[in-house]
Short mmCIF file of C-alpha atoms in Angstrom, two decimals:
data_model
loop_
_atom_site.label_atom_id
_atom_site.label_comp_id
_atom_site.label_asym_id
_atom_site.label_seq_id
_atom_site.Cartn_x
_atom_site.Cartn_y
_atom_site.Cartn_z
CA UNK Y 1 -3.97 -13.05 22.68
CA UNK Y 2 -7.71 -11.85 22.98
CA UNK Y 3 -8.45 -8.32 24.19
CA UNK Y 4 -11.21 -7.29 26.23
CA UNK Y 5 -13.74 -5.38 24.24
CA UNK Y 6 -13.13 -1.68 24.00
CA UNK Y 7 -15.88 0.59 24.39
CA UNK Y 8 -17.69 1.79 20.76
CA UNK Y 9 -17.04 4.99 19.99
CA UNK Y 10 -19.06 7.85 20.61
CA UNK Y 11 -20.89 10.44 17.90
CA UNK Y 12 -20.94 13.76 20.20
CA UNK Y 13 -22.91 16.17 17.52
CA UNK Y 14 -22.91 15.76 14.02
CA UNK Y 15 -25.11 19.11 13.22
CA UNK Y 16 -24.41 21.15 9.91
CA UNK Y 17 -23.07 24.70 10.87
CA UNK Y 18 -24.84 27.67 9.75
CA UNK Y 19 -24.57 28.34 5.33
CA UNK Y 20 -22.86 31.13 5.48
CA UNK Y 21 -19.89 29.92 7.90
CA UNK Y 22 -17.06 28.38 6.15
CA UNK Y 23 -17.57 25.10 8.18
CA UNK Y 24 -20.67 23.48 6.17
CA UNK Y 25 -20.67 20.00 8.56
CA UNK Y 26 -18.83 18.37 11.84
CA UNK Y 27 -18.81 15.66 13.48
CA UNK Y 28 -16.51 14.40 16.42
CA UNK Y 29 -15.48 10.92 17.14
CA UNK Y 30 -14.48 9.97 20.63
CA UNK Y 31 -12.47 7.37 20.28
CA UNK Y 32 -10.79 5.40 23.57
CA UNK Y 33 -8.47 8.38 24.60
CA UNK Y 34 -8.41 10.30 21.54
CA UNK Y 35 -11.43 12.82 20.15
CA UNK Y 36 -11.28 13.27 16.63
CA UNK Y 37 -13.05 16.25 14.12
CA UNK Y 38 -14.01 15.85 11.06
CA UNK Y 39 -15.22 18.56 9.24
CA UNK Y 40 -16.44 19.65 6.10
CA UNK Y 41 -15.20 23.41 5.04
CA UNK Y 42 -15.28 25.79 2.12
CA UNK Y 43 -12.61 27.87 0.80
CA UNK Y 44 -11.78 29.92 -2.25
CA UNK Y 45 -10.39 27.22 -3.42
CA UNK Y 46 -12.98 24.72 -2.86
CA UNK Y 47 -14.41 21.95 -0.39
CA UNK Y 48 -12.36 19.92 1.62
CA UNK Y 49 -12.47 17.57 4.74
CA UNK Y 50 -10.37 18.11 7.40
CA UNK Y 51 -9.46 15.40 10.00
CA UNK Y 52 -8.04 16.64 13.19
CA UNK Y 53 -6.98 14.29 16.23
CA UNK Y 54 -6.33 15.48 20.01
CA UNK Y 55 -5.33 12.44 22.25
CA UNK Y 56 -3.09 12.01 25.38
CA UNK Y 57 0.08 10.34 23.96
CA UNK Y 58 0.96 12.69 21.15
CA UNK Y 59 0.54 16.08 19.81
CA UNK Y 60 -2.68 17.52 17.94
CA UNK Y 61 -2.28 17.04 14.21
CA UNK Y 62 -4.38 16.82 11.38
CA UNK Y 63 -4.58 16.09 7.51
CA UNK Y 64 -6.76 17.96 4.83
CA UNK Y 65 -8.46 15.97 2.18
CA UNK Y 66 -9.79 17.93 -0.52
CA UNK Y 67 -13.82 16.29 -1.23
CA UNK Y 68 -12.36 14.93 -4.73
CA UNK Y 69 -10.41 12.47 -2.10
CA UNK Y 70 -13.33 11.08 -0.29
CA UNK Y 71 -14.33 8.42 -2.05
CA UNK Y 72 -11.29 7.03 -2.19
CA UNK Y 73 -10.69 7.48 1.87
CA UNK Y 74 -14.27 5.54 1.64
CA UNK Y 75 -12.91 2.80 -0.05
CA UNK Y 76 -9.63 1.96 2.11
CA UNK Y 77 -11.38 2.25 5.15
CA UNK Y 78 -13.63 -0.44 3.63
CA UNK Y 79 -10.95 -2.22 3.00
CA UNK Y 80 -8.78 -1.47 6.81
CA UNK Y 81 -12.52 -2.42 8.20
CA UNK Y 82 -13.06 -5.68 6.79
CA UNK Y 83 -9.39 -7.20 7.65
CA UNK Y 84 -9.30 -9.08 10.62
CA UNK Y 85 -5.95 -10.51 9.96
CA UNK Y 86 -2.74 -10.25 8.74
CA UNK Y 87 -2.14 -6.57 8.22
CA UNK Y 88 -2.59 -5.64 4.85
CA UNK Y 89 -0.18 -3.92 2.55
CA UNK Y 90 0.17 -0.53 2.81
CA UNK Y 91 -1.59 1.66 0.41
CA UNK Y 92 -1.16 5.78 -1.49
CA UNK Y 93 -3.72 7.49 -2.67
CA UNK Y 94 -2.78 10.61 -4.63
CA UNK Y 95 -5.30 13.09 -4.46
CA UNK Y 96 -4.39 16.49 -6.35
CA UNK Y 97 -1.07 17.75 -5.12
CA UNK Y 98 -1.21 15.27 -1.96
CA UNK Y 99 0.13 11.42 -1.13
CA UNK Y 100 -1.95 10.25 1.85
CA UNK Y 101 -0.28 6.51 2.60
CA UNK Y 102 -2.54 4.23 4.65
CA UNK Y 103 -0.68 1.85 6.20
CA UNK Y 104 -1.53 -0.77 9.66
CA UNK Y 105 0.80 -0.92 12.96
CA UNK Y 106 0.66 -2.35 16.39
CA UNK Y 107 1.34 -1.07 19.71
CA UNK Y 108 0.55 -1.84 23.45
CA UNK Y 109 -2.13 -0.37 23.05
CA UNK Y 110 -3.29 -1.96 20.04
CA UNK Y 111 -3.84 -2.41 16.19
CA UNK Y 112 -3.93 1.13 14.97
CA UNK Y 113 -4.47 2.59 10.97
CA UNK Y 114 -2.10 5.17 10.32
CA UNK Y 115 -2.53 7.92 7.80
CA UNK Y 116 0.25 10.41 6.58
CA UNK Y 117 -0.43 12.89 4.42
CA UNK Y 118 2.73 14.60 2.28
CA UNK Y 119 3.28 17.05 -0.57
CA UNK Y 120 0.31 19.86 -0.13
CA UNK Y 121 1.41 23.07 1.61
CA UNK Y 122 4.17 20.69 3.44
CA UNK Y 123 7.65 21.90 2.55
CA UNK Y 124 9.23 18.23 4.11
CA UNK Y 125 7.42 15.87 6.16
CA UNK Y 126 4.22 16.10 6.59
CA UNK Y 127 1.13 15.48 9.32
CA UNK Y 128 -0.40 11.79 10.29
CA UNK Y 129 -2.94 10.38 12.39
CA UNK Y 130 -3.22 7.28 14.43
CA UNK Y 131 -6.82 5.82 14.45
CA UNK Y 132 -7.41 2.88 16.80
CA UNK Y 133 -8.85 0.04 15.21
CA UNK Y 134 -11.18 -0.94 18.18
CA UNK Y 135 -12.60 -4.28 18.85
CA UNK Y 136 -13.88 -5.89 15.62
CA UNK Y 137 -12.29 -2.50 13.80
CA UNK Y 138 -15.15 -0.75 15.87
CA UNK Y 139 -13.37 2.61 15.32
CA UNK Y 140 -12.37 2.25 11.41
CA UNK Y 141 -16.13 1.40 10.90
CA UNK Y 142 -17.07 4.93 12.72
CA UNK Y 143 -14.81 6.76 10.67
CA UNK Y 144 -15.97 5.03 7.40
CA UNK Y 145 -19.70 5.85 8.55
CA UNK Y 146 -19.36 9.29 9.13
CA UNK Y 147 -16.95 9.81 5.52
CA UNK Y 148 -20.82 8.48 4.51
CA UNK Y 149 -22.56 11.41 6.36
CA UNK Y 150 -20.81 13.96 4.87
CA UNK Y 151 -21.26 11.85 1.27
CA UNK Y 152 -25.00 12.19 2.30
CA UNK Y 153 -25.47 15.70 3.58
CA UNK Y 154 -23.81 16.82 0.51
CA UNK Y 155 -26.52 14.79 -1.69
CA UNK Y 156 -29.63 16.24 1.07
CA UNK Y 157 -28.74 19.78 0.86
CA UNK Y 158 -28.27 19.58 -2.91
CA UNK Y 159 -24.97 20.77 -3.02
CA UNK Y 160 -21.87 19.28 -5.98
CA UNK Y 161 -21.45 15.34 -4.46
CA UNK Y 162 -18.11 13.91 -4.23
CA UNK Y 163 -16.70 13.44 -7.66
CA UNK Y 164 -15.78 9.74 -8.13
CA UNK Y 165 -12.47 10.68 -10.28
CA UNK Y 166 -10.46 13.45 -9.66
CA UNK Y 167 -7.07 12.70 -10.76
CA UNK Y 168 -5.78 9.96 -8.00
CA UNK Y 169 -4.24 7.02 -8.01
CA UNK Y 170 -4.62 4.01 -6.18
CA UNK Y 171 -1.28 1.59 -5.58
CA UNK Y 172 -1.28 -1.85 -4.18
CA UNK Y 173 1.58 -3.30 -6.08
CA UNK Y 174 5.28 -1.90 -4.99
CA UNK Y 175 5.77 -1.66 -8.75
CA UNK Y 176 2.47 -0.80 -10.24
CA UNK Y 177 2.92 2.14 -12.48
CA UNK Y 178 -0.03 4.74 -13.20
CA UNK Y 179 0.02 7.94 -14.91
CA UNK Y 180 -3.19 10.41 -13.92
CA UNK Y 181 -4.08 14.19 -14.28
CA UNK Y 182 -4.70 15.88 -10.98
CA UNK Y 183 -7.21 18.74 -10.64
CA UNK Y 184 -4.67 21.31 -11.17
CA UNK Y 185 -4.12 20.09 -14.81
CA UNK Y 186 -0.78 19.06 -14.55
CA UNK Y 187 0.63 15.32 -15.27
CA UNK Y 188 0.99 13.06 -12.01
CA UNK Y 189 3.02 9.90 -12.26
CA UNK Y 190 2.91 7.01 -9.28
CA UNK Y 191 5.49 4.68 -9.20
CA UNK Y 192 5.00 1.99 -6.08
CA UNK Y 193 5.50 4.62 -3.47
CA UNK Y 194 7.05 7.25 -5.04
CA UNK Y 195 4.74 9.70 -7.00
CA UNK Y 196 5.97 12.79 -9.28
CA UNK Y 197 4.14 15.82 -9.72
CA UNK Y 198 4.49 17.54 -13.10
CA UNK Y 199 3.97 21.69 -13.62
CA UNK Y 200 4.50 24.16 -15.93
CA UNK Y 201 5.74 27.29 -13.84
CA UNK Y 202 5.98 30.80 -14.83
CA UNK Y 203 8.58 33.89 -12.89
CA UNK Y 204 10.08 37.02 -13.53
CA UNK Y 205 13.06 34.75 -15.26
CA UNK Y 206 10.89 32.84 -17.80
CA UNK Y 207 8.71 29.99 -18.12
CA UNK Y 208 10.01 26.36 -16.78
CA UNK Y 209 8.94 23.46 -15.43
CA UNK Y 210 8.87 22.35 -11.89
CA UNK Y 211 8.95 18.58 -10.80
CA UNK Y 212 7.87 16.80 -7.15
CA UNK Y 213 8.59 13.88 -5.97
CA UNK Y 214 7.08 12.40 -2.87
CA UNK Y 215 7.66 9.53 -1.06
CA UNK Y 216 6.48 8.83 2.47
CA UNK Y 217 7.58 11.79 4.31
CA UNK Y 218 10.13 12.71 1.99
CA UNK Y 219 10.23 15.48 -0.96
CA UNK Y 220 12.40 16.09 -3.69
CA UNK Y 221 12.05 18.88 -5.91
CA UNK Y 222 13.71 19.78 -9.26
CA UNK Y 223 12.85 22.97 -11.64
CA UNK Y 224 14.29 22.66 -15.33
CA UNK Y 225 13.73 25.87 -17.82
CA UNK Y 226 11.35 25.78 -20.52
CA UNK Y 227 13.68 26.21 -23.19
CA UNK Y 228 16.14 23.02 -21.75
CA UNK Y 229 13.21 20.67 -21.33
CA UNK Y 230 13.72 18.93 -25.16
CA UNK Y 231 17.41 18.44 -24.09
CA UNK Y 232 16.42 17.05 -20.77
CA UNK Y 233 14.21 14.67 -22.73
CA UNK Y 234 16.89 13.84 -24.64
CA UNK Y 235 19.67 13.09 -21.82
CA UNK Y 236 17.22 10.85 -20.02
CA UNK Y 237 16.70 8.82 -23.52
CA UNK Y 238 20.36 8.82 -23.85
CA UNK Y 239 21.09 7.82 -20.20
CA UNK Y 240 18.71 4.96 -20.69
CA UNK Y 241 20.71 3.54 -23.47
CA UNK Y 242 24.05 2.94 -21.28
CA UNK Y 243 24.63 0.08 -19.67
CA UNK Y 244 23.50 0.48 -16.11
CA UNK Y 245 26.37 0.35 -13.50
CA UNK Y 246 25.82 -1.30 -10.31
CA UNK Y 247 25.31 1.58 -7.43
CA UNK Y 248 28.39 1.51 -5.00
CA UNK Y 249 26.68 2.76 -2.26
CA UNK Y 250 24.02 -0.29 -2.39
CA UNK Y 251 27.24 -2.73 -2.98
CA UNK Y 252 28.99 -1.31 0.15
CA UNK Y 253 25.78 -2.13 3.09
CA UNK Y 254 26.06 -5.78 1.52
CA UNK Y 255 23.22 -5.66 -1.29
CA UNK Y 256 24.24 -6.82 -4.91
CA UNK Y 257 22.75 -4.21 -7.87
CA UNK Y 258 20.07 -1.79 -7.94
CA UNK Y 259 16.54 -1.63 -6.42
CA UNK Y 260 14.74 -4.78 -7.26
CA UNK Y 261 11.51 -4.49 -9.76
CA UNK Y 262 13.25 -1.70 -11.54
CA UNK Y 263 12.19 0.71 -8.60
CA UNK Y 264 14.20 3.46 -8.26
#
């Protein structure tokens, strides 16, 4: 059923703060009955983009996409924007030690884009935001347009530009397999929607190695010493060469063997 054009939304400044502030460019989107910042900061650490929505159904929340992740926010809202129909699958991009998953919903009131960000400073869970599609994706085009002014501004004031590679990864098969280095240094293999995080880790007790999963909103962690890593190796080779057994747990809700495409 056809809905009545929704009104476009609205640029209310989009003025570069002052050099020496730690907020270097803003702009706010308002969007039907939600006003969204984005914002381009500085820390010691670097530049990132933070996304914040305020709107009257849920709580304020927010996501933080370091500036090696804009391009690729540029490209999936390219993609979100031109899709008119059938929803399209949903999509990770991995951008240094974050998963943000793009994915499309409906609601009454509307087609929305979704995007959760996980892994980052988030101990479980993590932070999403809803962005109304609009009429003729109206909104997604906004947002797209305005990734493109801080893209710009960066290029005008002659500050570092987005880097085009920095270590993400993007999935549209459930059981596409990519292996990438994120900017910390440290290995980063996706797996469909599951990604693991690789880093060597050093403490009072000795070197070892720390290992993330992610995978929507969930986390898994696992630390294995330094001087046990060859033998870990080695039990996972060794583990591989058994005959898998079917998983009782799967058997007992009614499905027959493991995850299907070798998934785990």
């Amino acid at each position: 059923m056809l809905r009545a054009p929704l009104p476009a939304p609205t640029v209310l400044h989009g003025q570069p703060a002052l050099m020496g502030d730690q907020e270097l460019f803003s702009e706010v989107l308002k969007v039907q009955n939600k006003i969204f910042y984005l914002d381009l900061k500085q820390n010691g650490r670097g530049k990132y983009v933070k996304i914040a929505e305020k709107g009257k159904y849920r709580p304020k929340s927010s996501v933080v996409v370091p500036l090696s992740g804009l391009h690729s926010f540029i490209q999936l809202f390219d993609l979100y924007m031109r899709t008119d129909g059938p929803d399209p699958q949903s999509r990770d991009v991995v951008v240094e030690s974050k998963v943000f998953n793009f994915s499309c919903g409906e609601n009454d009131r509307g087609r929305y884009l979704r995007i959760f960000e996980s892994g980052g400073g988030y101990p479980a869970g993590g932070s999403s935001l809803m962005v109304p599609a609009g009429w003729g994706n109206a909104n997604i085009r906004a947002f797209r347009e305005s990734f493109e002014k801080i893209a710009n501004w960066l290029n005008q004031t002659g500050l570092p530009s987005i880097e085009m590679s920095s270590g993400l990864a993007l999935t549209s098969k459930p059981d596409s397999v990519t292996l990438d280095v994120s900017k910390e240094g440290g290995p980063v293999l996706s797996v469909g929607s599951k990604h693991f995080f690789f880093d060597a880790r050093m403490n009072d007790r000795g070197r070892y190695l720390k290992i993330k999963e992610v995978s929507g909103n969930m986390k898994t962690l696992l630390v294995v010493p330094a001087h046990a890593v060859a033998k870990f190796q080695e039990a996972i080779s060794l583990a591989m060469l058994v005959q898998p057994r079917p998983d009782q747990e799967l058997m007992g809700n009614g499905v027959q063997g493991g995850p299907p495409g070798g998934q785990v």
